[in-house]
XYZ file of C-alpha atoms in Angstrom:
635
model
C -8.865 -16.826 -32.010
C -8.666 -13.275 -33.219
C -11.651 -12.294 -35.820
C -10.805 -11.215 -39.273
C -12.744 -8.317 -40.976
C -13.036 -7.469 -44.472
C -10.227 -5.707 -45.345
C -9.991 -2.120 -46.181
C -9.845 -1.967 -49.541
C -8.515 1.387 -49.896
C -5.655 0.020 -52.130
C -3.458 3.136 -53.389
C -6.179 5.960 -53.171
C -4.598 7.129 -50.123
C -1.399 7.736 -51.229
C -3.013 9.995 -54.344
C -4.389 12.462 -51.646
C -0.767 12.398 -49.716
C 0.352 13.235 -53.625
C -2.223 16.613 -53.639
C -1.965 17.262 -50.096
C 1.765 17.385 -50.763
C 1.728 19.313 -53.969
C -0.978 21.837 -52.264
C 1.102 22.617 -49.238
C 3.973 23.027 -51.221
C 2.192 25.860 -53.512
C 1.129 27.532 -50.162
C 4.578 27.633 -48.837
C 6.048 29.234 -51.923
C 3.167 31.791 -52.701
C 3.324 32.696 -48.935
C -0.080 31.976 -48.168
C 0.319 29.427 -45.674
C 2.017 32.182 -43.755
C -0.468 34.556 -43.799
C -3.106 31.591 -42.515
C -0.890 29.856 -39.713
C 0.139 31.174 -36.531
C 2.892 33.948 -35.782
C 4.673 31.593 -33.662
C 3.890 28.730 -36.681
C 5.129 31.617 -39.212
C 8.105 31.531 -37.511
C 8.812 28.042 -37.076
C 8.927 27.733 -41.009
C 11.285 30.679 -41.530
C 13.477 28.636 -39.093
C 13.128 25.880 -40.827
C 12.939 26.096 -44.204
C 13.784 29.377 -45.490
C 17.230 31.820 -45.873
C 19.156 32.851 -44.108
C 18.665 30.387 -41.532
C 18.996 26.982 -44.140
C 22.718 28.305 -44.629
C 23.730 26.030 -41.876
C 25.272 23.085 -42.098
C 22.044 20.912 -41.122
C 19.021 21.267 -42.672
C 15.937 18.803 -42.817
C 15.874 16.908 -46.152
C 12.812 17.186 -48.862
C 11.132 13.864 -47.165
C 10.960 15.497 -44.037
C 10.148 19.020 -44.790
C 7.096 17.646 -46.568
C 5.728 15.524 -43.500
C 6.344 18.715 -41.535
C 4.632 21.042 -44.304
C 0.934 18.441 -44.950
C 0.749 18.365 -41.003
C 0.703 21.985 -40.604
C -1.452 22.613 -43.150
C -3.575 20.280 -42.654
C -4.133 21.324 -39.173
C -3.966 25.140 -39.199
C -4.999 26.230 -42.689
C -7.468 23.612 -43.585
C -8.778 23.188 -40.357
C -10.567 20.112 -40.989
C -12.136 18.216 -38.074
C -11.154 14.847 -39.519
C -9.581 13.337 -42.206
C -12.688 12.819 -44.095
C -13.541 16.123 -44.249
C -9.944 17.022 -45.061
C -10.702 14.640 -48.403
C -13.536 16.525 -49.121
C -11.640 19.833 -49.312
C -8.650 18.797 -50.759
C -9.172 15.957 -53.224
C -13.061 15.790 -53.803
C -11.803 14.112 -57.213
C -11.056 11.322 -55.347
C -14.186 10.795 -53.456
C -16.232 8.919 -56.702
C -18.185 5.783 -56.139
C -15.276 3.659 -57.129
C -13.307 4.712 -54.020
C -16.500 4.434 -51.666
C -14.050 1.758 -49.763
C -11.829 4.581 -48.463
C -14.560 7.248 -47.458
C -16.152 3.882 -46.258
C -13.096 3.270 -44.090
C -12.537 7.192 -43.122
C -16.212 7.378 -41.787
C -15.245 4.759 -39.049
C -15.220 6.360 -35.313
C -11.693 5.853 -35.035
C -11.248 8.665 -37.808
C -13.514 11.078 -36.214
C -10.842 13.026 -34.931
C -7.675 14.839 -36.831
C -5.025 12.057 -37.723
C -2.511 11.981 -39.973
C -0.556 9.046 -41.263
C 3.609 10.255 -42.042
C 4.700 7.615 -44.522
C 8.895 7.899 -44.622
C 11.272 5.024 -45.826
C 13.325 3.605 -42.984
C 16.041 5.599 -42.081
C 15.162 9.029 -43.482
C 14.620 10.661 -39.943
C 10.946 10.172 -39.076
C 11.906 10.763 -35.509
C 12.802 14.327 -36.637
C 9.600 15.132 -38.106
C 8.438 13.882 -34.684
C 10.156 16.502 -32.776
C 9.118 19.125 -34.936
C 5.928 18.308 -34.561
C 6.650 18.384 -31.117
C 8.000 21.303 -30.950
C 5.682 23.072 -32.779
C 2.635 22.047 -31.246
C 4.055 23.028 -27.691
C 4.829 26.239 -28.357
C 2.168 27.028 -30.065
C 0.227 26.432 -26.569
C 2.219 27.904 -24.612
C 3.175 30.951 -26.167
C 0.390 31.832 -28.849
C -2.993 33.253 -27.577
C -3.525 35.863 -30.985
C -7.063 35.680 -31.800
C -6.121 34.279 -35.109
C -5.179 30.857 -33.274
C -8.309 30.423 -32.100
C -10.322 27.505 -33.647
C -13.943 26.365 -33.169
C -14.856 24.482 -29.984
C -15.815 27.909 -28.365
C -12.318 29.702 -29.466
C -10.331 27.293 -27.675
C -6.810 27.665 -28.998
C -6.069 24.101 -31.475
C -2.768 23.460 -29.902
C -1.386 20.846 -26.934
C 1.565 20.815 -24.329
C 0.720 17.319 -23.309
C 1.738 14.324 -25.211
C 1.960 10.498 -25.304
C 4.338 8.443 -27.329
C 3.543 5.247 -28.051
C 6.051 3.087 -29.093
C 5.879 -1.132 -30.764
C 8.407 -2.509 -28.313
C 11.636 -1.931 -25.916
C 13.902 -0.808 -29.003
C 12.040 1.607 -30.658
C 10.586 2.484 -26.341
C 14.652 3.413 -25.885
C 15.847 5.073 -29.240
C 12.694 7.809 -27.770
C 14.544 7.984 -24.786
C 17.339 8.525 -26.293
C 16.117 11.289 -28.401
C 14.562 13.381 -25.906
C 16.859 13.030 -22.512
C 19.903 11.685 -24.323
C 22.122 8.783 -24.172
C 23.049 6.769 -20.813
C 25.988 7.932 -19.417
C 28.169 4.825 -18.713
C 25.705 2.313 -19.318
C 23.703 3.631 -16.046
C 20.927 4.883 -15.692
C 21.192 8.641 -16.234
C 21.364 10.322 -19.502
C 23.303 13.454 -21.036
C 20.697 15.884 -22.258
C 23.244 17.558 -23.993
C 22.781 14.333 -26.592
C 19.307 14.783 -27.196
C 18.680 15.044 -30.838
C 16.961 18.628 -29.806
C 19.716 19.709 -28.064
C 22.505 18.732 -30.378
C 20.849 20.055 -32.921
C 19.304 22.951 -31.608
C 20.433 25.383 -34.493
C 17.864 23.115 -37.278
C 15.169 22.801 -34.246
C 14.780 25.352 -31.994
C 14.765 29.109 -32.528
C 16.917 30.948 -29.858
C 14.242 32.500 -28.253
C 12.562 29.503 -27.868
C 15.280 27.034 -26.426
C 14.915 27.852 -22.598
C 11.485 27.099 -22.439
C 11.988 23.745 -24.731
C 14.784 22.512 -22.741
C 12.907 23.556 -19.811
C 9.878 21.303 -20.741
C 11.898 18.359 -22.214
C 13.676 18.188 -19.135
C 11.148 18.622 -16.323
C 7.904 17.175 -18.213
C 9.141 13.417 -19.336
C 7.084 10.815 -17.796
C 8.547 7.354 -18.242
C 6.481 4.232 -18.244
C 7.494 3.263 -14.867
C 6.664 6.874 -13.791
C 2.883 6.913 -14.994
C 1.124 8.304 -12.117
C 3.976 8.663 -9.660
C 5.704 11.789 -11.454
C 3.808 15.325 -11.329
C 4.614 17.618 -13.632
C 4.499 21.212 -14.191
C 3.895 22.978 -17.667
C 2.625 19.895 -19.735
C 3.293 16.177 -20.213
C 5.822 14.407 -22.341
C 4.415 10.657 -21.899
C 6.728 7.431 -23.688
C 5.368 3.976 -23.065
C 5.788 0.885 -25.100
C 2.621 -0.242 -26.980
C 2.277 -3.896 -25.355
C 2.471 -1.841 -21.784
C -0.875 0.244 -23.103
C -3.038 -2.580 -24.088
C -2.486 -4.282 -20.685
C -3.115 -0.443 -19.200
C -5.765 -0.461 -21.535
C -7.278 -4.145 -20.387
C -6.575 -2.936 -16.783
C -8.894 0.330 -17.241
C -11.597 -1.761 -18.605
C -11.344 -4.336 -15.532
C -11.067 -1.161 -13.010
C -14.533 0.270 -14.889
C -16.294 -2.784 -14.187
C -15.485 -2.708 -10.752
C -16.555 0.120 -10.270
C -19.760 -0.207 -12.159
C -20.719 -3.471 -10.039
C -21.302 -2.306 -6.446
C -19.923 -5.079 -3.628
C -22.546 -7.960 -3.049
C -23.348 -7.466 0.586
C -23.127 -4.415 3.023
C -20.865 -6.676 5.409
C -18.120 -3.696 6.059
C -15.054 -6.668 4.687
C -16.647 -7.128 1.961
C -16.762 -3.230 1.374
C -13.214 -2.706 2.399
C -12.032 -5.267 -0.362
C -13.987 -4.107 -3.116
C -12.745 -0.663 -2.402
C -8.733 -1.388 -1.655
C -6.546 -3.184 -4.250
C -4.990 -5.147 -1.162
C -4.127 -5.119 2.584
C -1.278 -4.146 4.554
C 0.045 -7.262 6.422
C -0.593 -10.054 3.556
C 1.847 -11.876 2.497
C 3.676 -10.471 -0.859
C 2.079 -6.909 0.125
C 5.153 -4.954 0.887
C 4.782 -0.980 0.149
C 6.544 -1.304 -3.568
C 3.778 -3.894 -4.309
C 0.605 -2.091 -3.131
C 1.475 1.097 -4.893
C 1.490 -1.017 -7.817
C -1.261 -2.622 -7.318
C -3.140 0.821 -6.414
C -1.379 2.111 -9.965
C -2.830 -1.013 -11.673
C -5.579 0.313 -14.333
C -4.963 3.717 -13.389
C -1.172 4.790 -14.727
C -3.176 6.120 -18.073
C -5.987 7.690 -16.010
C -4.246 11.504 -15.468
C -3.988 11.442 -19.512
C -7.734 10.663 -19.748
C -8.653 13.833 -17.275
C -6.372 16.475 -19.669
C -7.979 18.442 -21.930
C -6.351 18.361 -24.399
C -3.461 15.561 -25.934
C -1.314 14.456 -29.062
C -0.726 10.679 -29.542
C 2.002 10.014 -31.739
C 2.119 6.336 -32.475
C 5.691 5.275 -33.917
C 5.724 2.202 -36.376
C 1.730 1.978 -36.472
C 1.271 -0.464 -38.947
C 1.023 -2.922 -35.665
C -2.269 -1.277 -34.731
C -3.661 0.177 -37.681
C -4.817 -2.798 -40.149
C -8.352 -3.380 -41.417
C -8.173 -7.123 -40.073
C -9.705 -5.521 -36.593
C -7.795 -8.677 -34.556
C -8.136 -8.771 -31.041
C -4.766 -6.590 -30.293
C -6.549 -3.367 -32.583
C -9.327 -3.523 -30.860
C -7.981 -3.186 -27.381
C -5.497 -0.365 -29.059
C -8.863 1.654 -30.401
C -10.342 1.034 -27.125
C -7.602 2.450 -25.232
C -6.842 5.369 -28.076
C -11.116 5.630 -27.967
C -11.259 6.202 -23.814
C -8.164 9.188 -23.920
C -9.808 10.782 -26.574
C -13.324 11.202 -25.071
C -14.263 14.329 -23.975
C -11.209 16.050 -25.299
C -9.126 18.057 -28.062
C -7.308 15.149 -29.791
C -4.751 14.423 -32.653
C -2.972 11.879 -33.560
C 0.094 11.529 -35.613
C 1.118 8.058 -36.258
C 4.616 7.007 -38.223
C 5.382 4.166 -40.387
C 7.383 2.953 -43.349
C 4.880 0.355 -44.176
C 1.354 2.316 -43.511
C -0.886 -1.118 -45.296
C -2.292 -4.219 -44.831
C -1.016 -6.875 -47.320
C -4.013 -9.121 -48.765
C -3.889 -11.910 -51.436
C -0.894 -13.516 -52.744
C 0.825 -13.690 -56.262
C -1.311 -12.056 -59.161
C -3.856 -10.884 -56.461
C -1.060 -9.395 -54.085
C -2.074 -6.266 -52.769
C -1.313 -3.613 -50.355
C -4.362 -1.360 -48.802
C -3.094 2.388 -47.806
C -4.838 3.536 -44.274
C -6.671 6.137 -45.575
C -5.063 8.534 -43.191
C -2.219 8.489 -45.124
C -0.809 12.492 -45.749
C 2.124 12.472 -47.325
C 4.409 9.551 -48.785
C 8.387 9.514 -49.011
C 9.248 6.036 -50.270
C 12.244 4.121 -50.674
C 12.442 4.658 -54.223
C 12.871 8.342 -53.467
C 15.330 7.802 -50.726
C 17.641 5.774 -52.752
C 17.898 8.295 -55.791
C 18.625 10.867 -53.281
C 21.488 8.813 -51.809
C 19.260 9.505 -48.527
C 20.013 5.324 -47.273
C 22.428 2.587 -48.328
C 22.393 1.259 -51.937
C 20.781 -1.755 -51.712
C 22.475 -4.663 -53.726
C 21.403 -8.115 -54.365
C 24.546 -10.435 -53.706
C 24.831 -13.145 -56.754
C 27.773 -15.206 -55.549
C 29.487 -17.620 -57.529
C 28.831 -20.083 -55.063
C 24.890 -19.603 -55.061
C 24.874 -19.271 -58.383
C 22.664 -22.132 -60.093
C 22.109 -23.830 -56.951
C 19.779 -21.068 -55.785
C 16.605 -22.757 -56.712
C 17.450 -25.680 -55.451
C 18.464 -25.043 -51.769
C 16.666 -25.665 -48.868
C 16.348 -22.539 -46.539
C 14.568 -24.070 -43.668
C 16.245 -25.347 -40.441
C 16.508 -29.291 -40.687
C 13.924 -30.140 -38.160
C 13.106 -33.687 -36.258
C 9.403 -32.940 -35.752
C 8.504 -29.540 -34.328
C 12.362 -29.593 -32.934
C 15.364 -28.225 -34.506
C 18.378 -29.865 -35.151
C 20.689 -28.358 -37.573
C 20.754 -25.954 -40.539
C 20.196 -26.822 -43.741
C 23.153 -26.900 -46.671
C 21.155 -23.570 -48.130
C 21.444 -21.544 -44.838
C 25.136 -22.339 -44.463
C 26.242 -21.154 -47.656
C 24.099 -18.217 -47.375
C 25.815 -17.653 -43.973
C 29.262 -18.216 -45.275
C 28.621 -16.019 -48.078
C 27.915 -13.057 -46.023
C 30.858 -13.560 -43.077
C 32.961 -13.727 -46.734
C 31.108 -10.226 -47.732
C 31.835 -8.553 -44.469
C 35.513 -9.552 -44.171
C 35.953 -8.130 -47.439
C 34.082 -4.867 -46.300
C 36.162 -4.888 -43.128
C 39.284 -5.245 -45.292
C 38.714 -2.458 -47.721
C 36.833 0.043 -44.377
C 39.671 -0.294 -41.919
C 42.753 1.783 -44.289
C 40.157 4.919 -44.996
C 38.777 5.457 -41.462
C 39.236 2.535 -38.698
C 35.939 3.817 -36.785
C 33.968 2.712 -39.593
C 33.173 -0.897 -38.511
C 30.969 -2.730 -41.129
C 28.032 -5.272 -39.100
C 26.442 -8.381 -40.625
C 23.038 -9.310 -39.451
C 21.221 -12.729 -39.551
C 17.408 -13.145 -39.621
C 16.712 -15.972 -38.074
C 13.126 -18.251 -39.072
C 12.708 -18.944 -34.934
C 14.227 -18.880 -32.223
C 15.558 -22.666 -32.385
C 17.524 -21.632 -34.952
C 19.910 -19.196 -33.578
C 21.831 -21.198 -31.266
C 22.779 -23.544 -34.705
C 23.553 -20.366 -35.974
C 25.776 -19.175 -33.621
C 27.329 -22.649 -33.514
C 28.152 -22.861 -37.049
C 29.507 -18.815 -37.040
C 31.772 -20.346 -34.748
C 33.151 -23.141 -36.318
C 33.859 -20.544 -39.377
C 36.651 -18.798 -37.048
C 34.241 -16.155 -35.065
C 35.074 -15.647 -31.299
C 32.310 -15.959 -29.274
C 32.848 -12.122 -28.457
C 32.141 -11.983 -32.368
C 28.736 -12.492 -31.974
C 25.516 -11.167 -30.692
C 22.402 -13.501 -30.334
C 18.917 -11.069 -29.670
C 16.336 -14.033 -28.681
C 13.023 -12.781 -28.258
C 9.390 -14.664 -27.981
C 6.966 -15.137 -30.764
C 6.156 -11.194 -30.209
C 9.487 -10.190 -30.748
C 9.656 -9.371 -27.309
C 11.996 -9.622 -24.779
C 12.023 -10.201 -20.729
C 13.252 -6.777 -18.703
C 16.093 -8.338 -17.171
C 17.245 -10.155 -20.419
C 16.993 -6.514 -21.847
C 18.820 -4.614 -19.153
C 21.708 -7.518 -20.275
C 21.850 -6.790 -23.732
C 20.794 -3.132 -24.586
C 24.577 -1.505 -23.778
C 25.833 -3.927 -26.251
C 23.340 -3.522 -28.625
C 22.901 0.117 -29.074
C 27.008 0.461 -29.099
C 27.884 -1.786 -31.980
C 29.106 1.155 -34.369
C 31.245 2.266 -31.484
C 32.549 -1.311 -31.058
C 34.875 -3.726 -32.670
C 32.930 -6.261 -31.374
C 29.866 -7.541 -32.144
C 30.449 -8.124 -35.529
C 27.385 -10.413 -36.319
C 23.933 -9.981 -35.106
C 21.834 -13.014 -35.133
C 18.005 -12.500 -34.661
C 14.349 -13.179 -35.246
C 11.917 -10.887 -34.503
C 13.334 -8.550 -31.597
C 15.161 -6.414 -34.256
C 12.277 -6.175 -37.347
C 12.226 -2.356 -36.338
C 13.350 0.605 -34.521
C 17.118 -0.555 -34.704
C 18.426 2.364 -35.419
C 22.150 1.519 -35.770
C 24.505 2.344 -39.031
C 26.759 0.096 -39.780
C 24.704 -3.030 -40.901
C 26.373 -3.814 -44.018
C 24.932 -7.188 -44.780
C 22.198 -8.959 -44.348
C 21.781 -12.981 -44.212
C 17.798 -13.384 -44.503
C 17.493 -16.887 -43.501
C 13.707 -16.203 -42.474
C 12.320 -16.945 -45.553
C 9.252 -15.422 -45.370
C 7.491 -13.968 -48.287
C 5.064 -11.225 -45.760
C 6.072 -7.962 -47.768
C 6.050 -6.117 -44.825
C 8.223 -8.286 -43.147
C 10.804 -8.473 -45.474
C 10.847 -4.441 -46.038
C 11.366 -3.968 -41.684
C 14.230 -6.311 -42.307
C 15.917 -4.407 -45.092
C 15.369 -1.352 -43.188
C 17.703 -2.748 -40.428
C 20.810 -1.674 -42.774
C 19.725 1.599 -44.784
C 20.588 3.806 -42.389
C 24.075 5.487 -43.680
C 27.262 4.526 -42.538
C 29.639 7.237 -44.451
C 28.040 10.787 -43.479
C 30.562 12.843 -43.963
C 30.655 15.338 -46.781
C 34.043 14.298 -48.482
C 32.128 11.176 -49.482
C 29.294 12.101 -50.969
C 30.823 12.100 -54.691
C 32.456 8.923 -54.485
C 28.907 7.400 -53.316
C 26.941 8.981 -55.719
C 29.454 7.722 -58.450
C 29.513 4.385 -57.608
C 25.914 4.703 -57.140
C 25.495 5.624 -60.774
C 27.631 3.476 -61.906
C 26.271 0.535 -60.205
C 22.249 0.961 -60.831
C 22.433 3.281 -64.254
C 25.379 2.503 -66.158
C 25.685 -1.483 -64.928
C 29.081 -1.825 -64.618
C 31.407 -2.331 -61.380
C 31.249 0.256 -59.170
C 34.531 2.573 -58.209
C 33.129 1.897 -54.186
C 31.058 -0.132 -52.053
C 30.793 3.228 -49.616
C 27.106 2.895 -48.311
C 26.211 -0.613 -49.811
C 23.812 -2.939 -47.957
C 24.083 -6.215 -49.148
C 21.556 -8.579 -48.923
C 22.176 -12.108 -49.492
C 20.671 -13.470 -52.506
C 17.524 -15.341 -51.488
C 14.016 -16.079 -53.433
C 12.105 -13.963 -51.002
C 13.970 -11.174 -51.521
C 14.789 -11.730 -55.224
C 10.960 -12.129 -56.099
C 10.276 -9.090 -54.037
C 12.421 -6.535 -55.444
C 11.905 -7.188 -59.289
C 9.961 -3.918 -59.411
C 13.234 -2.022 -58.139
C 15.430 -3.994 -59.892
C 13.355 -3.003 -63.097
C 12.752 0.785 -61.761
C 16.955 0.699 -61.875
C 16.846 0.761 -57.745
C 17.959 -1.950 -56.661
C 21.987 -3.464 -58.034
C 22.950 -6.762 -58.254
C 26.391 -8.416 -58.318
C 28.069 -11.803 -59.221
C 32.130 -10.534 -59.949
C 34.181 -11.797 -56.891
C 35.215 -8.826 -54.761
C 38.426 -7.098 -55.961
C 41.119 -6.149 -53.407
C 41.151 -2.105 -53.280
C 37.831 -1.775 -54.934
C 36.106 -0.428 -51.717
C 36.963 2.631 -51.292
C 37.534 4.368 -54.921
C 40.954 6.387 -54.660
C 39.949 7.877 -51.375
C 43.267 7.446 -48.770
C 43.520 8.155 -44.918
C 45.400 11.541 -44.285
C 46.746 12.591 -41.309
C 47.518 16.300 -40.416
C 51.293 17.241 -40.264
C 52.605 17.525 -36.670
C 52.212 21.255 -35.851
C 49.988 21.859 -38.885
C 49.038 25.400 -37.002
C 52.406 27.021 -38.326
C-alpha cells in the first residue's frame, strides 16, 4: 500500500501569487521594461508575438496564453530567481505571513529547489502552444544568444537549454506531442508530414523568419522518440517525448542498474564476473540481437539526459505526479526528476488544468494549489471569452423528477456485471436523442461538421452492456467506438496501434459517432466535435469530473462567420435565460447528480446553462444557411 502524507495545505495562496505575478509581468510588458531586462533574441520573440505590426495577422495567441508565455519569461530572465521560493519572496512577500507558512513550508521541499513553474490553462485553450513557445524560445536563446547580458550566475553560464524532455500521462496525450512537433501520420503509417506540425503550419504566430531554418532544422533532426532513447544520436540538442508510466519503470530500472553497480560480484570466478558485467549472453535461448540491445538499453535509455548539462522538463497534465499525498508513483517520479537534475542547469515547466489535490468532502471540500503555480486561466474565463464550448446542463423531460431517484450504477451479481441499470439507459437514450437532433440541425449549414457523443463508463464491465444496448437503439456497430483500458487508463501497444487511426480521425469521419469509455480518454483527447456527454461514471472526485468535461470544450465552429451567432446565443442562453437563437458550440452534458452538485458555483456565477424545452426543429443553427459560389463566380 502506497503511504499518505499530510497534505499540502496550500489551499488558494498559490493562485494569489499567479494573480501578482500576472499583473506584474503585464506592467513590465507595457512600460517596456521587460524589454530592456530580457534578451535581444527574447526582445524579439515578444515583438513577434505580441506586439504591431506583426499581431495584424490572422492568428494570434489569445490573453490565456500570452500570459503563461509572459510569467515564464519573466520569471526566468528578469527576476532571475533560483527557485520558486525565492521568486515568492520578491514578488509577493505579502503573501509569505505565518498564516501561509503551509505553502513556503511546501516550496522549501527539495523538489522546489530548482526553477519550476506551474501553467494553469482550462482544457482546450492551447496549452500545447504555450509549450512550443516556450520551446522555442528557450532554444534559441542557446543557440543564438551569447550577449553578456544573458549571462546568469553559475560562473556566467548562459540560463538557456537546447535539450529537452517531454513527459507525457499516457499514449494519447504521448501522440497528440507527436503530432505537434513532426506532424500527422501520413496514411495511417508510420511517417508523418512535418508540414502539419503546429510550428510549421503556423509558422507566421511562432517563428520569426530568420529563425525558421534553424527551428525546422532542430525539430526535424533532434526528436528522440521513446523507442529511440539511446539508439538515436543527435546533433544540435535533444527534443526527448516519452510517456510518464515508461519513465518510472526507466526510473525503477536506473535505481536497479545503480545497485548493481554499487555491489561488486560475490566471487572472482571469471563467470561469475562476466554475468554481473553483461545483461545476457549470445546463444541463450530468447537472446536474439533485438532482445540484448534491449536488455543492454534496460536502465540506461534516460542515462545520456542525466550526462547533459543542461535540460528543460516539461511535464504535460502534472497533476498525476505532483500531489502532496507523496504515494508510491510520486516518489519514483521525484526520484527520477531528482537523478536528471543533479549536477545540472534545470527547469521545469509542468501543464495542467487541474494543478491541486482535492481533500475532505462536502462542507470541508477543498482543493490545495501546488505552490508552483504562476499564472491561472480558468474555465470561468474561457467560457466568457467564448474560448471552449458552452457548457449546458441537459434537463430532459424524461429525467425530470425521476432524477433523484435513479440508480446510476451497473446492476451487478456480486463483483460481476450484468446489465445497466433503468437510470443509465435513459441517460443513454437521452443523449443518442441530443445528438440526432444536433446531427439534424449540423448537416444543412456545413456537412463536415459531425457532432460526437461520448459515454463515461464506471468500469470496464460496463461498456460491452453499453455498446449492447446503443445497439438495440438502432446504432450500427460501425456507429460505435469502445476505448477499454485497465484500471490505469492504460492501454496494451498492439490494442493501441488498432484503435489510434480511428480515434484521432473522428471529426474527419462519419463514423464513430459514439465513444464509449472509462478511463483511457480522462485527458489529452484532443478532438472537437464531442457534443455530448453521457457521464455514467458517477463519481463525485472533482478532478475527475472536470478531465471529463474537458473531453468536449474544445470548439467545433472556428470559423469567423460564426462567432456572432455563438456569442448571441451564448448571451442569450447564460445572461438573459431564455432559448437560445443556436446550439453552435454547445457541450451538453447529461443531467446527472455528480455533475449537477458540482457546477452550482457556475451555474450561480451565470457559466454554466441549463435546459428542459424539447429541442425545436431549425433552432440549431440561428438563420445561418449553406451558400454555394455561383458556377464561374471569377467573371
Amino acid at each position: 500500500m502506497a503511504k499518505k502524507n499530510t497534505a499540502m495545505n496550500t489551499g488558494r495562496i498559490p493562485l494569489e501569487f499567479a494573480k501578482k505575478v500576472s499583473a506584474v509581468a503585464e506592467s513590465a510588458f507595457r512600460d517596456g521594461s521587460m524589454a530592456e531586462a530580457v534578451s535581444p533574441v527574447t526582445r524579439e520573440l515578444l515583438k513577434f508575438w505580441f506586439a504591431e505590426p506583426f499581431t495584424n495577422r490572422p492568428l494570434n495567441f489569445h490573453e490565456g496564453q500570452k500570459k503563461a508565455i509572459l510569467n515564464a519569461i519573466y520569471l526566468h530572465e528578469v527576476v532571475g530567481a533560483a527557485n520558486m521560493a525565492e521568486a515568492w519572496q520578491k514578488i509577493a512577500p505579502e503573501l509569505l505571513g505565518a498564516e501561509n507558512g503551509a505553502a513556503m513550508a511546501e516550496l522549501a521541499k527539495d523538489k522546489y529547489a530548482y526553477p519550476k513553474y506551474c501553467v494553469k490553462m482550462a482544457t482546450g485553450t492551447g496549452k500545447t502552444w504555450v509549450m512550443h513557445a516556450l520551446l522555442i524560445w528557450q532554444y534559441l536563446n542557446a543557440r543564438f544568444e551569447s550577449h553578456k547580458e544573458t549571462r546568469k550566475r553559475e560562473g556566467g553560464k548562459p540560463n538557456f537549454t537546447k535539450n529537452f524532455l517531454f513527459v507525457a500521462p499516457g499514449l494519447i496525450v504521448y501522440e497528440r506531442l507527436l503530432d505537434a512537433f513532426c506532424g500527422k501520420r501520413i496514411d495511417g503509417s508510420e511517417a508523418r508530414d512535418f508540414a502539419t506540425s503546429d510550428i510549421q503550419s503556423c509558422e507566421s504566430l511562432f517563428v520569426p523568419p530568420q529563425y525558421r531554418e534553424a527551428m525546422y532544422g532542430f525539430l526535424q533532426n533532434s526528436l528522440v522518440r521513446k523507442e529511440d532513447f539511446g539508439r538515436k544520436v543527435t546533433g544540435d540538442g535533444t527534443l526527448a517525448v516519452m510517456n510518464w508510466h515508461a519513465f518510472l519503470s526507466e526510473e525503477e530500472a536506473m535505481s536497479s542498474a545503480s545497485q548493481s553497480k554499487k555491489s561488486p560480484p560475490a566471487s572472482d570466478d571469471a563467470k561469475d564476473i562476466l554475468d554481473d558485467l553483461l545483461p545476457a549472453k549470445p546463444g541463450t535461448t530468447g537472446n536474439e540481437l533485438e532482445s540484448l540491445d534491449a536488455a543492454f538499453l534496460r536502465g540506461g535509455r534516460l542515462d545520456f539526459l542525466k550526462e547533459l548539462p543542461d535540460l528543460m522538463l516539461v511535464n504535460d497534465e502534472a497533476h498525476h505526479v505532483h500531489g502532496g499525498t507523496d504515494d508510491e508513483e510520486e516518489v519514483k517520479w521525484q526520484q527520477g526528476i531528482d537523478a536528471l537534475a543533479k549536477g545540472k542547469r534545470f527547469i521545469q515547466l509542468d501543464f495542467s488544468a487541474t494543478p491541486y489535490e482535492p481533500s475532505g468532502s462536502g462542507r470541508n471540500k477543498r482543493e490545495d494549489y501546488f505552490p508552483h503555480v504562476m499564472v491561472d486561466y480558468d474555465l470561468p474565463t474561457a467560457i466568457r471569452a467564448g474560448l471552449v464550448k458552452t457548457i449546458v446542463i441537459d434537463q430532459r423531460k424524461d429525467l425530470t423528477g425521476e432524477l433523484g431517484s435513479l440508480d446510476y450504477n451497473a446492476i451487478r451479481d456480486g463483483r460481476d456485471v450484468v446489465g445497466l441499470s433503468e437510470g443509465q439507459r435513459l441517460m443513454l437514450r437521452a443523449g443518442l436523442a441530443k445528438l440526432r437532433y444536433l446531427e439534424k440541425e449540423f448537416s444543412p449549414l456545413d456537412a463536415e461538421k459531425r457532432p460526437k457523443m461520448m459515454v463515461v463508463c464506471e468500469d470496464t464491465g460496463v461498456t460491452p452492456f453499453v455498446s449492447e444496448f446503443l445497439r438495440d437503439e438502432g446504432l450500427s456497430e460501425d456507429d460505435i467506438l469502445t476505448v477499454d483500458s485497465n484500471r490505469q487508463g492504460e492501454v496494451g501497444e498492439k490494442e493501441w496501434s488498432a484503435m489510434k487511426g480511428k480515434l484521432f480521425a473522428v471529426d474527419k469521419r462519419d463514423k464513430p459517432r459514439v465513444i464509449v469509455s472509462v478511463l483511457m480518454l480522462r485527458e489529452g483527447f484532443d478532438v472537437n466535435n464531442i457534443c455530448v456527454i453521457v457521464p455514467l461514471r458517477a463519481s463525485k472526485a472533482q478532478i475527475l469530473l472536470e478531465q471529463t468535461l474537458g473531453r468536449g470544450l474544445r470548439l467545433m465552429w472556428r470559423e469567423p462567420e460564426y462567432r456572432e451567432t455563438k456569442g448571441k446565443a451564448r448571451r442569450q442562453l447564460l445572461e438573459e435565460k431564455v432559448e437560445p437563437c443556436a446550439v453552435l458550440d454547445f457541450l451538453y452534458i447529461i443531467e446527472h447528480p455528480a455533475f449537477v452538485e458540482f457546477y452550482d458555483s457556475l451555474v450561480a456565477e451565470g457559466l454554466v446553462g441549463s435546459q428542459e424545452a424539447e429541442d425545436k426543429e431549425g433552432g440549431g443553427t440561428d438563420d445561418l444557411v449553406h451558400s454555394v459560389l455561383k458556377e464561374d463566380y471569377e467573371k
